[in-house]
Amino acid sequence: MKFTKSVFYLLSILFLSSCNKDDNKIDFTFLQLNDVYEIAPIQGGEFGGMARVETVHKELLEENPNTMLFLAGDFLNPSLLGTIKVDGERVRGKQMVEVMNAMNFDLVAFGNHEFDVSEKDLQKRLNESNFPWISANVKLKTKEASIPFYKEVDGVKHSVGETFVKDFIDKDGTKVKIGFISVCIPSNPKEFVEYGNMFVKARASYAALKDSVDVVFGLTHVKLANDKRIAKLIPDLPLIMGGHEHTNSLDTIGTVIISKADANAKTVYVHRISYDKITKKAIVKSELKEINATIKSDEKVAKIVNKWQTILSSKIKNVIENPEEVIFVANTPLDGRDTPIRSRQTNLGQIITKAMSFGYDDKVDCALVNGGSIRIDDQLSGNITAVDIFRVLPYGGDILKVEIKGILLKRVLDYGVLAKGTGAYLHRYNAEKVDAKWMINNKELDPKKNYKVAFSDYLLKGFDIPFLTIDNKDVLSVYQPKETEISHDIRKAVVAYLKSL
């Protein structure tokens, strides 16, 4: 009897050991967001909301503890919240970092809009963040040299890495070492930022990493065309989680999957990945998940979001009276989505440019605004409030009345059309192209004539249209409105125009 029990015990141990034997296969999950500017739900609470994303995050962690949460760039700016002052300082993304800290992000990439904020403010956000950042091609310019960006914690500087490594182990003991590379599009030149060639740096960082890890993934913030080129240059990447575009997409170049979710967490990508250490192959199954009102908000994150929303409601009253007043009813949705707003004339762009003319009592020949100034990436429908308009145009700024030569106006208009698909695409009022001819207020543009044009002040800085600056000899005069005039703030002009309808 003793012998039988001993054999049974031994066989049980052997059986359990065989069940827990390392099978060289491991599953892990990536939760991807990109281009998130709003911490609260959008479109009347219907979509988005970081508290809802955190609920999904926790569910995935329960499903598989080997889960990572990513943001593929663009989160510090722009947002209406970021423009307000708290304790004498502009928020400048502080609200986003606080929310992301509570969500325990595993890795974030630099996006071009991280450099909208000043060097000082960016350093504060880096120092405040409890999550790692990554980039191979952006460096901090100092007087002495270009160095990696860094976080300073308790007086100690921790450099942002060109690569990032994560170790996973599963229940049967399979271990895997995962590497990440990242690059950012050089579309936001700043004196304190040095951009390296994104393709050269992507290849170099991959080469430096590949022999020390089992598998490498991409976390990028570049145009889709750039991601496709990276996929061709580095065909062994199973997945590139990308940002910059604001509309979801899933592309495959060779065996490389390129994924982008919708901006403002309207959707997220869930990537369930199985890796075989023997074959060294990763099988990626990607699911686009809509973040909507059916998902319960995580209480901890919701508390932080609500705190910031309360601050916003209070502060906005210092800028405009009755911010929650319904100023217009949009029976047809006003289209401010990123892709159309940068590609064609939309009804929202038309309203903004009409309001710019309205701001000067229609005593201008035409009005122009760049699509990149319109940041809502959403459709506004039903009751529209003043706060909605401030979210559409978070940067604000003057409407300038500029006297300009016809030959330069034509060049500007042509450039705006050619810039289709970018933030330099121009929305127009009283400027239309008919049969290859530009018509200004229904009359053919005369290159020899002078015109009065209402411009958003950003356009005269030469960032989107390099030759359009106040120093151009064909810019004859620039009128800057006084603080008492509604044209002093493009948002107030739009509010006033809509209320007049």
PDB file of N, CA and C in Angstrom, residues 16-24 171-174:
ATOM      1  N   LEU A  16       2.410  17.025 -12.957  1.00  0.00           N
ATOM      2  CA  LEU A  16       2.302  18.471 -12.739  1.00  0.00           C
ATOM      3  C   LEU A  16       3.501  19.193 -13.334  1.00  0.00           C
ATOM      4  N   SER A  17       4.677  18.583 -13.225  1.00  0.00           N
ATOM      5  CA  SER A  17       5.881  19.200 -13.783  1.00  0.00           C
ATOM      6  C   SER A  17       5.788  19.298 -15.288  1.00  0.00           C
ATOM      7  N   SER A  18       5.238  18.221 -15.895  1.00  0.00           N
ATOM      8  CA  SER A  18       5.110  18.242 -17.361  1.00  0.00           C
ATOM      9  C   SER A  18       4.098  19.275 -17.811  1.00  0.00           C
ATOM     10  N   CYS A  19       3.054  19.499 -16.979  1.00  0.00           N
ATOM     11  CA  CYS A  19       2.035  20.497 -17.328  1.00  0.00           C
ATOM     12  C   CYS A  19       2.611  21.908 -17.283  1.00  0.00           C
ATOM     13  N   ASN A  20       3.533  22.136 -16.357  1.00  0.00           N
ATOM     14  CA  ASN A  20       4.092  23.476 -16.183  1.00  0.00           C
ATOM     15  C   ASN A  20       5.388  23.679 -16.962  1.00  0.00           C
ATOM     16  N   LYS A  21       5.740  22.747 -17.811  1.00  0.00           N
ATOM     17  CA  LYS A  21       6.993  22.839 -18.562  1.00  0.00           C
ATOM     18  C   LYS A  21       6.940  23.980 -19.563  1.00  0.00           C
ATOM     19  N   ASP A  22       8.052  24.696 -19.677  1.00  0.00           N
ATOM     20  CA  ASP A  22       8.175  25.803 -20.635  1.00  0.00           C
ATOM     21  C   ASP A  22       7.931  25.281 -22.046  1.00  0.00           C
ATOM     22  N   ASP A  23       6.877  25.794 -22.706  1.00  0.00           N
ATOM     23  CA  ASP A  23       6.558  25.332 -24.062  1.00  0.00           C
ATOM     24  C   ASP A  23       7.123  26.266 -25.133  1.00  0.00           C
ATOM     25  N   ASN A  24       7.902  27.274 -24.697  1.00  0.00           N
ATOM     26  CA  ASN A  24       8.539  28.222 -25.634  1.00  0.00           C
ATOM     27  C   ASN A  24       7.532  29.061 -26.418  1.00  0.00           C
ATOM     28  N   LYS A 171       2.738  31.630 -17.220  1.00  0.00           N
ATOM     29  CA  LYS A 171       2.530  30.680 -16.136  1.00  0.00           C
ATOM     30  C   LYS A 171       3.404  29.445 -16.253  1.00  0.00           C
ATOM     31  N   ASP A 172       3.714  29.034 -17.486  1.00  0.00           N
ATOM     32  CA  ASP A 172       4.540  27.834 -17.621  1.00  0.00           C
ATOM     33  C   ASP A 172       6.034  28.145 -17.658  1.00  0.00           C
ATOM     34  N   GLY A 173       6.372  29.417 -17.433  1.00  0.00           N
ATOM     35  CA  GLY A 173       7.771  29.787 -17.312  1.00  0.00           C
ATOM     36  C   GLY A 173       8.436  30.282 -18.585  1.00  0.00           C
ATOM     37  N   THR A 174       7.672  30.401 -19.666  1.00  0.00           N
ATOM     38  CA  THR A 174       8.250  30.926 -20.907  1.00  0.00           C
ATOM     39  C   THR A 174       8.594  32.397 -20.715  1.00  0.00           C
TER      40      THR A 174
END
